[in-house]
PDB file of C-alpha atoms and ligand atoms in Angstrom:
ATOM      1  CA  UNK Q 564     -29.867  -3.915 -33.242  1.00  0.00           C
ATOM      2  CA  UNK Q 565     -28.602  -1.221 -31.148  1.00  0.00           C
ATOM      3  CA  UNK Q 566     -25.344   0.254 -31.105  1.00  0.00           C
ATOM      4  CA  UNK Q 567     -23.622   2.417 -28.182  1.00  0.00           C
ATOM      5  CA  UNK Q 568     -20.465   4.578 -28.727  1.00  0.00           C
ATOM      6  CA  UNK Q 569     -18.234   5.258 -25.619  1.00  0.00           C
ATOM      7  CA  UNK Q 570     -15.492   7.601 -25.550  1.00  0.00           C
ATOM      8  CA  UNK Q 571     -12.241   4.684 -25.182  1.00  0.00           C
ATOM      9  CA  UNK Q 572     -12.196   1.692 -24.329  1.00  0.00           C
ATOM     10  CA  UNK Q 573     -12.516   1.648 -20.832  1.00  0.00           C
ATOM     11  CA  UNK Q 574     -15.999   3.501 -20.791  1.00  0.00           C
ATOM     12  CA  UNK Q 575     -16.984   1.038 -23.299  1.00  0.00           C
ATOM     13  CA  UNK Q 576     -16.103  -2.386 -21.100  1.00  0.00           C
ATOM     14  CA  UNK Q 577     -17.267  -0.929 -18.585  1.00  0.00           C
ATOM     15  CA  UNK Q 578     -20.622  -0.330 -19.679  1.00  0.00           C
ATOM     16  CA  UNK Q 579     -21.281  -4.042 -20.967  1.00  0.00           C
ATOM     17  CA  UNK Q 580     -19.947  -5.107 -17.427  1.00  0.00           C
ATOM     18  CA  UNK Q 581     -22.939  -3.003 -16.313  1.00  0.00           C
ATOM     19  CA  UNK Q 582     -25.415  -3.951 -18.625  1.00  0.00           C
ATOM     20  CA  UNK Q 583     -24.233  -7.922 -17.798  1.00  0.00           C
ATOM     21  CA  UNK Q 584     -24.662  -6.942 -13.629  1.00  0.00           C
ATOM     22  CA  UNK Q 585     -28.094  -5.467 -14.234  1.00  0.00           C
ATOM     23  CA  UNK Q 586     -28.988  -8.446 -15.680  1.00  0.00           C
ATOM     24  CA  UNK Q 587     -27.492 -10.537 -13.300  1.00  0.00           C
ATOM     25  CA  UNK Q 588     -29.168  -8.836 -10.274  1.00  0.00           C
ATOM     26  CA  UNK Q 589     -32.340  -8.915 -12.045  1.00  0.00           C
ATOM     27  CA  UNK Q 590     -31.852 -12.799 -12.918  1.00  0.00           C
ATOM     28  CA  UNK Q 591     -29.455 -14.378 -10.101  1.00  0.00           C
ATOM     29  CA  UNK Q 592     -29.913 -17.981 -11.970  1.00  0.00           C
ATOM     30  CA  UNK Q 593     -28.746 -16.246 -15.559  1.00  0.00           C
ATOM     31  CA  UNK Q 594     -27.456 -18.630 -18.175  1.00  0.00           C
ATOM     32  CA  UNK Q 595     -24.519 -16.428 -19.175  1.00  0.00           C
ATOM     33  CA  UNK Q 596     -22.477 -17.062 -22.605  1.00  0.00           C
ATOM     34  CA  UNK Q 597     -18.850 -15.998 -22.542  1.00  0.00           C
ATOM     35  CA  UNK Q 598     -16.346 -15.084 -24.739  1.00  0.00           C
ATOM     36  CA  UNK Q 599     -12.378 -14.445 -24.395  1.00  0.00           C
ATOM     37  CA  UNK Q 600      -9.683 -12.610 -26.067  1.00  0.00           C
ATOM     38  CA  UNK Q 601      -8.191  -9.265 -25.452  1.00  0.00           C
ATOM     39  CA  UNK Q 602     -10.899  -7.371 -25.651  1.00  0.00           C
ATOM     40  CA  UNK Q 603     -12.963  -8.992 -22.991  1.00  0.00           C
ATOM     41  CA  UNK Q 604     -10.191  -8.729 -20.351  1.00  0.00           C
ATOM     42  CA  UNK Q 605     -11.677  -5.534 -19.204  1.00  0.00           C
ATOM     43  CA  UNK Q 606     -15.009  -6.635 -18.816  1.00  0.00           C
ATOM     44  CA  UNK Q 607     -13.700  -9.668 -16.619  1.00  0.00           C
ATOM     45  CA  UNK Q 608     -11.806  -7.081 -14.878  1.00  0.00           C
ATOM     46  CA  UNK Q 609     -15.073  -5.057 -13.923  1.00  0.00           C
ATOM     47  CA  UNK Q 610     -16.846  -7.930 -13.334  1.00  0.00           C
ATOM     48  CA  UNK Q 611     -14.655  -8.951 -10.559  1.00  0.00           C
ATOM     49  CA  UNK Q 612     -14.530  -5.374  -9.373  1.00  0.00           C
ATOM     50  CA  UNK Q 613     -18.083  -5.280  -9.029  1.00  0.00           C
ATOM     51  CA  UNK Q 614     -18.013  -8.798  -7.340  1.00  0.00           C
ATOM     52  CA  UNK Q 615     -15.522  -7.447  -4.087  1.00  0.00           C
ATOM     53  CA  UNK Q 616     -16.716  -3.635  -4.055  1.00  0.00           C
ATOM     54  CA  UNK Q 617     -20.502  -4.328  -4.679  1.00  0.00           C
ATOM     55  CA  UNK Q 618     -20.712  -7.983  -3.885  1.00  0.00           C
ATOM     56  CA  UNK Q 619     -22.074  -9.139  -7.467  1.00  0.00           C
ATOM     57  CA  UNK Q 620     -23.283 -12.350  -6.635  1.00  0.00           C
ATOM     58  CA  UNK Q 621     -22.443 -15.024  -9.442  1.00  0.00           C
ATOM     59  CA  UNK Q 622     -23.218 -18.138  -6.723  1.00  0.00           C
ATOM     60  CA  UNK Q 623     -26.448 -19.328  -8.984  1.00  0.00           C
ATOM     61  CA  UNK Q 624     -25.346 -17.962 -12.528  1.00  0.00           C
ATOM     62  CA  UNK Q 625     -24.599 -20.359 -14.690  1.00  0.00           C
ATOM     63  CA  UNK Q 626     -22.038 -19.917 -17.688  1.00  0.00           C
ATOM     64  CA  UNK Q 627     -21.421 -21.336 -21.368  1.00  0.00           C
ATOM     65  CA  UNK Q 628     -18.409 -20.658 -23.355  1.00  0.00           C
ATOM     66  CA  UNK Q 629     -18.564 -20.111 -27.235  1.00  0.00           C
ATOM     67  CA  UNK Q 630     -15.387 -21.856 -28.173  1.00  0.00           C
ATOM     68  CA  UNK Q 631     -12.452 -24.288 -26.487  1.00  0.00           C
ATOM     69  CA  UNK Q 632      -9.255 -24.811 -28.885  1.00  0.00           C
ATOM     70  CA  UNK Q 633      -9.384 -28.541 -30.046  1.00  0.00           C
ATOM     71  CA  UNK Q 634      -6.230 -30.605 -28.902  1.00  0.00           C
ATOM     72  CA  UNK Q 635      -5.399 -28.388 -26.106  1.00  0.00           C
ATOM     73  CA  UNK Q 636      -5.409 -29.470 -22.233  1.00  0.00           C
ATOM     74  CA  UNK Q 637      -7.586 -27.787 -20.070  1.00  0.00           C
ATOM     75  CA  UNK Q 638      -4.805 -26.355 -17.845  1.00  0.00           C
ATOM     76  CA  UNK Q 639      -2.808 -25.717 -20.723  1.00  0.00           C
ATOM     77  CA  UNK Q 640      -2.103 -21.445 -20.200  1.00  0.00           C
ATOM     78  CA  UNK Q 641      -3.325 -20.819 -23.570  1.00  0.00           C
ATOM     79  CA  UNK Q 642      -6.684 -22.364 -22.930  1.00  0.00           C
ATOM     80  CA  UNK Q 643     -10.122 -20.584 -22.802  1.00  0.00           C
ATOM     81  CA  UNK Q 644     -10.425 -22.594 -20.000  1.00  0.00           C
ATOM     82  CA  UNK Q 645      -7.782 -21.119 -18.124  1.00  0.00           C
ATOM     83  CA  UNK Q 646      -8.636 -18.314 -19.701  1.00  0.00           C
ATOM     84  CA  UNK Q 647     -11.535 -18.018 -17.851  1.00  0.00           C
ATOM     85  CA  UNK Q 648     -10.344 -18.982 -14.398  1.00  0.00           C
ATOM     86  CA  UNK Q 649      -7.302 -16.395 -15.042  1.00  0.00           C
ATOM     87  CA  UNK Q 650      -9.422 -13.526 -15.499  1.00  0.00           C
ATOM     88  CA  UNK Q 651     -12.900 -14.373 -14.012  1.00  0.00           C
ATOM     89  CA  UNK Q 652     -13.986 -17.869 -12.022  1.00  0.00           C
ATOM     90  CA  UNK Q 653     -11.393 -17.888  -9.699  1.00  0.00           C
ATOM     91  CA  UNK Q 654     -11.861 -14.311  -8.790  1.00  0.00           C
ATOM     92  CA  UNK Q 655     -16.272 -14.498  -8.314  1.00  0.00           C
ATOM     93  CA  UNK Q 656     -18.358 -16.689  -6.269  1.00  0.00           C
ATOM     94  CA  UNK Q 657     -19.394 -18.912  -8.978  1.00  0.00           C
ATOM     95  CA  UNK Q 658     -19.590 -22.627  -8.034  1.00  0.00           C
ATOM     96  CA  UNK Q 659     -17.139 -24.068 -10.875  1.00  0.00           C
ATOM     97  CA  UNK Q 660     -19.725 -26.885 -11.576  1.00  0.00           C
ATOM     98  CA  UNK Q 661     -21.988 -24.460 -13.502  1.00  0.00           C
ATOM     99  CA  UNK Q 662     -19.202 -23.411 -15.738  1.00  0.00           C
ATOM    100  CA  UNK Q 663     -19.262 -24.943 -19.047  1.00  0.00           C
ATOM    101  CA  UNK Q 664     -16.944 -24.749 -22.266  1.00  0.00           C
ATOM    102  CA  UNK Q 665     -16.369 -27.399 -24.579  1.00  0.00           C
ATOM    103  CA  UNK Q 666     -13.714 -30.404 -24.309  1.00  0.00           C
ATOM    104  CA  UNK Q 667     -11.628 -29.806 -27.182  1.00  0.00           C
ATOM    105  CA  UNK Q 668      -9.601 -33.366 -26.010  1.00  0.00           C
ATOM    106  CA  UNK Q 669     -12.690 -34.952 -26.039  1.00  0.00           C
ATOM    107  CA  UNK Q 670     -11.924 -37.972 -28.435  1.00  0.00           C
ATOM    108  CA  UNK Q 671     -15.356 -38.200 -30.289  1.00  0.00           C
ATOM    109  CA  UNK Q 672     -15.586 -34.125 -31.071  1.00  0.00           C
ATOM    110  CA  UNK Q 673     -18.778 -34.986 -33.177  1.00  0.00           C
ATOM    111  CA  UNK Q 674     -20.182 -36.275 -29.553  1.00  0.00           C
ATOM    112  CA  UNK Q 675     -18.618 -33.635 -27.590  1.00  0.00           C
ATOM    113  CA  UNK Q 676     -20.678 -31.000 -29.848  1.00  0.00           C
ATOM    114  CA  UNK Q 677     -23.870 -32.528 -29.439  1.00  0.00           C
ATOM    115  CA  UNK Q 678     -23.144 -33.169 -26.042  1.00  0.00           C
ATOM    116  CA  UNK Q 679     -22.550 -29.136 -25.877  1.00  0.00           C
ATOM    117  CA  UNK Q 680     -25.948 -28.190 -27.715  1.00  0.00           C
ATOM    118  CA  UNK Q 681     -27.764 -30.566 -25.422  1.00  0.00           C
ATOM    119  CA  UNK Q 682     -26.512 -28.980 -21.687  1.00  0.00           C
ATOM    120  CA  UNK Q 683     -27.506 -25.324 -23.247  1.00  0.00           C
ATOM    121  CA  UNK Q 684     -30.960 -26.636 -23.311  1.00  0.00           C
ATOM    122  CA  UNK Q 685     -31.039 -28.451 -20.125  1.00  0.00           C
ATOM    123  CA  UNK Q 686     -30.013 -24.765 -19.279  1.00  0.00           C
ATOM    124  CA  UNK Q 687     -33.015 -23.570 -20.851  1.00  0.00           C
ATOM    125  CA  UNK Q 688     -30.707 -21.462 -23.374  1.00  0.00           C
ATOM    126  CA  UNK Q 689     -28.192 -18.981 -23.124  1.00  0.00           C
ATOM    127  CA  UNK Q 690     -30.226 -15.458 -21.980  1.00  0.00           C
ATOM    128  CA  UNK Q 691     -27.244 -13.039 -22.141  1.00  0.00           C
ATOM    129  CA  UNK Q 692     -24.707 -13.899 -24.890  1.00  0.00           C
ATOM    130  CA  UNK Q 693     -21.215 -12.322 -24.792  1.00  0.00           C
ATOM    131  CA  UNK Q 694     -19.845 -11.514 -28.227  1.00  0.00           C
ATOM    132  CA  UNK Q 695     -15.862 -10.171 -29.384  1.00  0.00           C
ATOM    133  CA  UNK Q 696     -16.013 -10.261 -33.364  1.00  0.00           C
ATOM    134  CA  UNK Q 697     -12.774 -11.235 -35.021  1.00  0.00           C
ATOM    135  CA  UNK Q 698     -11.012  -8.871 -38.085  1.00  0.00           C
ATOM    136  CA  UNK Q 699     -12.878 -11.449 -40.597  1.00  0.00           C
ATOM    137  CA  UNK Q 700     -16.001 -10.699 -38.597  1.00  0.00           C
ATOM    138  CA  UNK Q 701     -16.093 -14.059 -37.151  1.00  0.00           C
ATOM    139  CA  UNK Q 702     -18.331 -14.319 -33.589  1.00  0.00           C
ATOM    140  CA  UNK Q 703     -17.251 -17.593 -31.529  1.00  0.00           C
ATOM    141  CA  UNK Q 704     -14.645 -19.175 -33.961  1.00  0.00           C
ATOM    142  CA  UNK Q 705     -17.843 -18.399 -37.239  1.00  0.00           C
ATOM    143  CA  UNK Q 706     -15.185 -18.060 -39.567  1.00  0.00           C
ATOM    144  CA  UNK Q 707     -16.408 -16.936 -42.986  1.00  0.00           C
ATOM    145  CA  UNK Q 708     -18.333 -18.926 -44.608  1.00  0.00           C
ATOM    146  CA  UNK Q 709     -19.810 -20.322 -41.775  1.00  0.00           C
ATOM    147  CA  UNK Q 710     -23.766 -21.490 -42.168  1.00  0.00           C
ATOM    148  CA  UNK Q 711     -26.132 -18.761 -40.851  1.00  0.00           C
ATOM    149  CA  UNK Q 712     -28.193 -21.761 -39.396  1.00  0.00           C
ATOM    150  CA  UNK Q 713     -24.848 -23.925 -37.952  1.00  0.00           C
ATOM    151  CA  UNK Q 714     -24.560 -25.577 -34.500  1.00  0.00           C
ATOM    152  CA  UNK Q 715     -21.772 -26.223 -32.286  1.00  0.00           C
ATOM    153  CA  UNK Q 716     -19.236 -27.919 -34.203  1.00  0.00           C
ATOM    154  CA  UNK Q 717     -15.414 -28.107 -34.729  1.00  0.00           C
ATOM    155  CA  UNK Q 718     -14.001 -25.186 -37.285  1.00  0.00           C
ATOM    156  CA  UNK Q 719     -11.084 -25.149 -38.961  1.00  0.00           C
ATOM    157  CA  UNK Q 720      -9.723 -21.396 -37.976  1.00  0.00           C
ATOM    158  CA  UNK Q 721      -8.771 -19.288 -40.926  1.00  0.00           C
ATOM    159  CA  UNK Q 722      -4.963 -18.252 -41.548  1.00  0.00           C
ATOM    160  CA  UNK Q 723      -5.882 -14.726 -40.123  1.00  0.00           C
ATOM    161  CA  UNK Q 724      -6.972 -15.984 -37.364  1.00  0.00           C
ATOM    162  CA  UNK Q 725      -4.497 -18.828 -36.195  1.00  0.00           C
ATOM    163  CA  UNK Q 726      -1.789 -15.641 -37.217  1.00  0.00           C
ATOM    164  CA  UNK Q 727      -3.942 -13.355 -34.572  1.00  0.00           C
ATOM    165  CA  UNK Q 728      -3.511 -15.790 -31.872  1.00  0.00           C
ATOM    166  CA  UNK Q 729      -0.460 -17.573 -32.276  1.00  0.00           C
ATOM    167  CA  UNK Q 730       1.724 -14.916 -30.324  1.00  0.00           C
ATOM    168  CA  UNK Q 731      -0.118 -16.423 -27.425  1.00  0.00           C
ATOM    169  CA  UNK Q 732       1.782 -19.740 -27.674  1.00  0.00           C
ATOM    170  CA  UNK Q 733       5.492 -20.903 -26.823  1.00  0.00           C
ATOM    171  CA  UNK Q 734       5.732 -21.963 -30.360  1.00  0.00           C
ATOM    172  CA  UNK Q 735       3.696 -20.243 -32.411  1.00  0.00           C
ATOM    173  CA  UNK Q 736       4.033 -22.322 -35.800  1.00  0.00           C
ATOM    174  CA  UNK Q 737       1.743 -24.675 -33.456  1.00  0.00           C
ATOM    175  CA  UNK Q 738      -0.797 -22.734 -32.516  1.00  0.00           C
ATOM    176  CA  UNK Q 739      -4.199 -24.747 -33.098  1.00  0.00           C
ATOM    177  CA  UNK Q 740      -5.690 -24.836 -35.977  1.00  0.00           C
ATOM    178  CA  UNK Q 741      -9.051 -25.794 -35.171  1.00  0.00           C
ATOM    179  CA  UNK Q 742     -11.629 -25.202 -32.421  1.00  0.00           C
ATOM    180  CA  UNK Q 743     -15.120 -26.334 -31.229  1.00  0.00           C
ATOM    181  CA  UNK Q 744     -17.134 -23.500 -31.342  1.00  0.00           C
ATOM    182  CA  UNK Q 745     -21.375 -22.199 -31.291  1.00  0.00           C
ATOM    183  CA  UNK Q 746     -22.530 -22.253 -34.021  1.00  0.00           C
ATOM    184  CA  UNK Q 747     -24.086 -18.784 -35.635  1.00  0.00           C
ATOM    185  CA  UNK Q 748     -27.342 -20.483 -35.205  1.00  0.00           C
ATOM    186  CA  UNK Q 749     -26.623 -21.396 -31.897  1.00  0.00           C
ATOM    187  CA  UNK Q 750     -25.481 -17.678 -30.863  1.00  0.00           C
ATOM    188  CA  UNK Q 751     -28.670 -16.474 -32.803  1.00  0.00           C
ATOM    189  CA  UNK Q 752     -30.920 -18.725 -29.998  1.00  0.00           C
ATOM    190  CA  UNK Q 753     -29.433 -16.740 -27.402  1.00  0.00           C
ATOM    191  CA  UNK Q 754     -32.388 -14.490 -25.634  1.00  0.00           C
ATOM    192  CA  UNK Q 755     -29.953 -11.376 -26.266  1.00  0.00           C
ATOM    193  CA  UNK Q 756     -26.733 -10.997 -27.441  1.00  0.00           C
ATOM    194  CA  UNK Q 757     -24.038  -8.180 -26.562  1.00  0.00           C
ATOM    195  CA  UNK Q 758     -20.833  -7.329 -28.851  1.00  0.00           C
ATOM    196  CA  UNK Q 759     -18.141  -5.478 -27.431  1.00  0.00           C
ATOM    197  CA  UNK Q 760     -15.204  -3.889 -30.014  1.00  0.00           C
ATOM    198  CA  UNK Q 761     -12.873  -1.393 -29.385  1.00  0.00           C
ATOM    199  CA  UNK Q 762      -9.664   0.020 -30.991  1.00  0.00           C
ATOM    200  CA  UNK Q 763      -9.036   1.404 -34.359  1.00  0.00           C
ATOM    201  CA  UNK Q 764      -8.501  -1.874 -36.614  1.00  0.00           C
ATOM    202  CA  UNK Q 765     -11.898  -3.017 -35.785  1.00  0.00           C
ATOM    203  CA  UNK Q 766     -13.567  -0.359 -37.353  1.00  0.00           C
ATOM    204  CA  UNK Q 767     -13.602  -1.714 -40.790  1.00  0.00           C
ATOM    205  CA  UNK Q 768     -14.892  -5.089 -39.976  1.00  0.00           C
ATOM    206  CA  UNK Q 769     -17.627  -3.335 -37.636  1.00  0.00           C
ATOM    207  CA  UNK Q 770     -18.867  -0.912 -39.816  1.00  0.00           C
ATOM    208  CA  UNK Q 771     -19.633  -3.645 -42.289  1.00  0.00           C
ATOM    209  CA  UNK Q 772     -21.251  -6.089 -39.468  1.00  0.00           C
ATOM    210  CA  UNK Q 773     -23.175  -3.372 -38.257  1.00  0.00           C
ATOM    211  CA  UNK Q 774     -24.620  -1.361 -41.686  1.00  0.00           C
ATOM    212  CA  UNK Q 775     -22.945  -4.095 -44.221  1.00  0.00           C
ATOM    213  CA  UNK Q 776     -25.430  -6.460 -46.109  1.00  0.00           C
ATOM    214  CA  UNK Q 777     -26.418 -10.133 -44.510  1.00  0.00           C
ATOM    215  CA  UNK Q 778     -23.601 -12.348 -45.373  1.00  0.00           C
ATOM    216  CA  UNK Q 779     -22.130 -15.568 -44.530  1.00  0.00           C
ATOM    217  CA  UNK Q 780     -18.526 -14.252 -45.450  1.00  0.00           C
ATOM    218  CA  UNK Q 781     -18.533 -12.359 -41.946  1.00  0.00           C
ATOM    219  CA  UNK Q 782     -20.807 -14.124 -39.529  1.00  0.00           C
ATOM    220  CA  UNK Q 783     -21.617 -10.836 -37.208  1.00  0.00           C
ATOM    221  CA  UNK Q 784     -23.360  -9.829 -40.175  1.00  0.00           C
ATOM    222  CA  UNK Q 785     -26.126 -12.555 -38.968  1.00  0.00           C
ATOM    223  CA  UNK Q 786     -26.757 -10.067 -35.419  1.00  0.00           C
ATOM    224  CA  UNK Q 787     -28.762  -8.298 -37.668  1.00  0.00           C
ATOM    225  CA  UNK Q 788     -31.659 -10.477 -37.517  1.00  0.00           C
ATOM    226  CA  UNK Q 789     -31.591 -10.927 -33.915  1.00  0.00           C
ATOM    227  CA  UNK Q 790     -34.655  -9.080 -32.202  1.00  0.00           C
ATOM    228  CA  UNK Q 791     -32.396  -7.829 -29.053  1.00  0.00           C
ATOM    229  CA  UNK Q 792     -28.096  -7.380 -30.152  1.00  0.00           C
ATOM    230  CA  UNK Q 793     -26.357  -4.343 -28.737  1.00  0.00           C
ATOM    231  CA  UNK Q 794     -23.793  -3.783 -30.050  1.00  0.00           C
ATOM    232  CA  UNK Q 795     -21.309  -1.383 -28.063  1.00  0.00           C
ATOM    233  CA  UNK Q 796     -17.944   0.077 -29.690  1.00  0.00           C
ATOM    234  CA  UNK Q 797     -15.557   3.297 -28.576  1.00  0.00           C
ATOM    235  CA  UNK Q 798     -15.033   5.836 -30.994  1.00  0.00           C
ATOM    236  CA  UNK Q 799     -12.360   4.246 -32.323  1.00  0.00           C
ATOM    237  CA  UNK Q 800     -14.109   1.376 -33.841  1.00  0.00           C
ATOM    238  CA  UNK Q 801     -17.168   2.935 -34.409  1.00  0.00           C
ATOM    239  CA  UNK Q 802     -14.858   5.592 -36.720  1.00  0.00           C
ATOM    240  CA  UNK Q 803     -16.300   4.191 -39.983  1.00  0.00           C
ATOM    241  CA  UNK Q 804     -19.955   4.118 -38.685  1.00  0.00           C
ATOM    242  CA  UNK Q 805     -22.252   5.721 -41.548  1.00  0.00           C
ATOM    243  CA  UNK Q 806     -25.359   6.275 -38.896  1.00  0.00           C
ATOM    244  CA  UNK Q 807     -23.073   7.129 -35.836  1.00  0.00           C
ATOM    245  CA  UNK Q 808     -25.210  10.081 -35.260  1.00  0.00           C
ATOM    246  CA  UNK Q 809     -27.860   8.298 -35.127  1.00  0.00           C
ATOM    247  CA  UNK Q 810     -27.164   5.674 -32.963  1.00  0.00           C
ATOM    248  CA  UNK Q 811     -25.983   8.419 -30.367  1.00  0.00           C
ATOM    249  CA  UNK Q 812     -29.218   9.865 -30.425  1.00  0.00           C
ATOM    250  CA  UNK Q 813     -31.289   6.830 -29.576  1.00  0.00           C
ATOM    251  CA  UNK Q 814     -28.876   6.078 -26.896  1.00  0.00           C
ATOM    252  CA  UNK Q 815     -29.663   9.486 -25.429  1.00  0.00           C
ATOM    253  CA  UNK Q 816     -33.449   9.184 -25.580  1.00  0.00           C
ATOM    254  CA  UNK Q 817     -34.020   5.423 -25.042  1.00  0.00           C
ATOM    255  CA  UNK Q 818     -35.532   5.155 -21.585  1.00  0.00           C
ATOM    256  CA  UNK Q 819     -33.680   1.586 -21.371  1.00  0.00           C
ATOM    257  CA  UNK Q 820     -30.276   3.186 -21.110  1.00  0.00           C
ATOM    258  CA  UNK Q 821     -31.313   5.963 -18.656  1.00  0.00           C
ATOM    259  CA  UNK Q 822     -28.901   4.537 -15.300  1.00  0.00           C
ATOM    260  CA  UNK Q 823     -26.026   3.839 -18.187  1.00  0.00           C
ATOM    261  CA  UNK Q 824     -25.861   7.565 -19.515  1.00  0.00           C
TER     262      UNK Q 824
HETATM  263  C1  F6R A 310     -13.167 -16.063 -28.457  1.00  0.00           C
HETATM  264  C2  F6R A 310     -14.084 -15.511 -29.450  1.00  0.00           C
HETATM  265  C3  F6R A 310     -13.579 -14.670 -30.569  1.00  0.00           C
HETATM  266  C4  F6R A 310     -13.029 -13.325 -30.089  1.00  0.00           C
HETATM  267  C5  F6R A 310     -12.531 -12.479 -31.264  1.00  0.00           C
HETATM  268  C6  F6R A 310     -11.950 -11.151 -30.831  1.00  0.00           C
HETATM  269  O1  F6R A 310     -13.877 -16.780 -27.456  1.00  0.00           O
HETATM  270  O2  F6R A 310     -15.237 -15.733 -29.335  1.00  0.00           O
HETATM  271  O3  F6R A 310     -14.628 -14.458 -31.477  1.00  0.00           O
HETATM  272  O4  F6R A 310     -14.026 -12.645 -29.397  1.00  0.00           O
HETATM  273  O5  F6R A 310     -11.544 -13.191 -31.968  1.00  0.00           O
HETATM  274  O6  F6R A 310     -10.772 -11.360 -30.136  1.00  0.00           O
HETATM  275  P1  F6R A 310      -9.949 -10.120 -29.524  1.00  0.00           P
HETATM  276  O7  F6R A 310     -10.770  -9.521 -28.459  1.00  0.00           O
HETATM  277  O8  F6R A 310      -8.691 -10.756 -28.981  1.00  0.00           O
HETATM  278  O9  F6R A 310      -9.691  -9.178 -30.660  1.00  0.00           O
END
């Protein structure tokens, strides 16, 4: 694992936008996983900035979501599929048959998972996975306790985390309570994976993904037996880091992060 520390925010999404282009450029055909939330906004924002000023191409890249709310419409605002339109697809060049989340309406969800695991490896697997990490340290919806070695499956989303999202919705006493989501075994398949966190009140939860012992009570914990994670944080989040120091000086003498300095 590698961590980076940017100076806010900004600096930070913006570098895992460029670290996602370079390998996009490199690989045109890239099987990209996604995530949403807040914190990826910026990133999507980059993205698209790098699509009209430097003509990122995405027309071959291929995409896979980590989670879909179950019970919610795809055109429903608050879904990731909309989501994802709203602040990426329908901004890029990417042909909207190579973008894939799961159908949280399907009505066999058992099915629909399978079905999920099976097109990531027609795919050939995810190469670049995208990764937020909730206060409970959950990657995807991985809420604690989830099995180091699960699959794609539907999760019943802890109180913390229906209470983090349900501003989102109209109503929020009913905000979804469950989701299909990768498993942590299914993230772990991924070639590499890349976990953006910013701001202050992920600190805590970071801190103990990053240096914390291997647990399945916060499923980011797991990153650290993946052979290629970066993980990237501002200083705010990365505030309770132990090896900070550290970490800053391999980003300053690792060749692979010469452009990104
Ligand atoms: C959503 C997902 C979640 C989020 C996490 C952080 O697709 O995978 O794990 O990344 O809940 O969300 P924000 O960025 O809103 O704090």
């Amino acid at each position: 694992m590698e961590v980076i520390i940017q100076r806010d925010a900004g600096a930070a999404a913006n570098l895992v936008a460029q670290i996602i282009a370079r390998e996009l450029r490199a690989s045109p055909n890239l099987v990209l996983g996604l995530a949403t939330g807040r914190t990826m906004e910026a990133v999507y924002g980059r993205l698209v900035h790098l699509h009209r000023e430097e003509g990122l191409d995405f027309s071959l890249c291929r995409t896979f979501n980590l989670d879909e709310y179950v019970g919610l419409p795809a055109d429903a605002p608050q879904s990731y599929r909309h989501y994802m339109r709203q602040h990426l697809f329908d901004h890029v060049n990417i042909d909207r048959r190579n973008t894939h989340l799961p159908n949280g309406m399907a009505g066999d969800l058992e099915a629909e998972c399978a079905r999920y695991e099976r097109q990531i490896a027609k795919a050939g697997g995810i190469d670049l996975q995208l990764l937020g990490i909730g206060q409970d340290g959950h990657i995807g919806f991985n809420e604690p306790l989830s099995a180091l070695r699960s699959r794609t499956r539907v999760k019943a989303l802890a109180p913390a985390t229906v209470a983090q999202n349900a501003p989102l919705f109209p109503d929020p006493s009913r905000a979804p309570r469950r989701a299909i989501t990768m498993g942590v075994g299914t993230i772990l398949e991924s070639r590499r994976c890349l976990l953006l966190a910013t701001g202050r009140e992920k600190a805590d939860i970071i801190a103990k993904a990053v240096e914390g012992p291997i647990t399945a009570m916060i499923s980011a914990t797991s990153l650290q037996l993946h052979p290629r994670c970066t993980v990237v944080v501002d200083e705010e989040a990365a505030s309770q880091l132990q090896g900070a120091d550290y970490y800053r000086w391999i980003f300053a003498n690792e060749p692979e992060w010469e452009g990104f300095r």
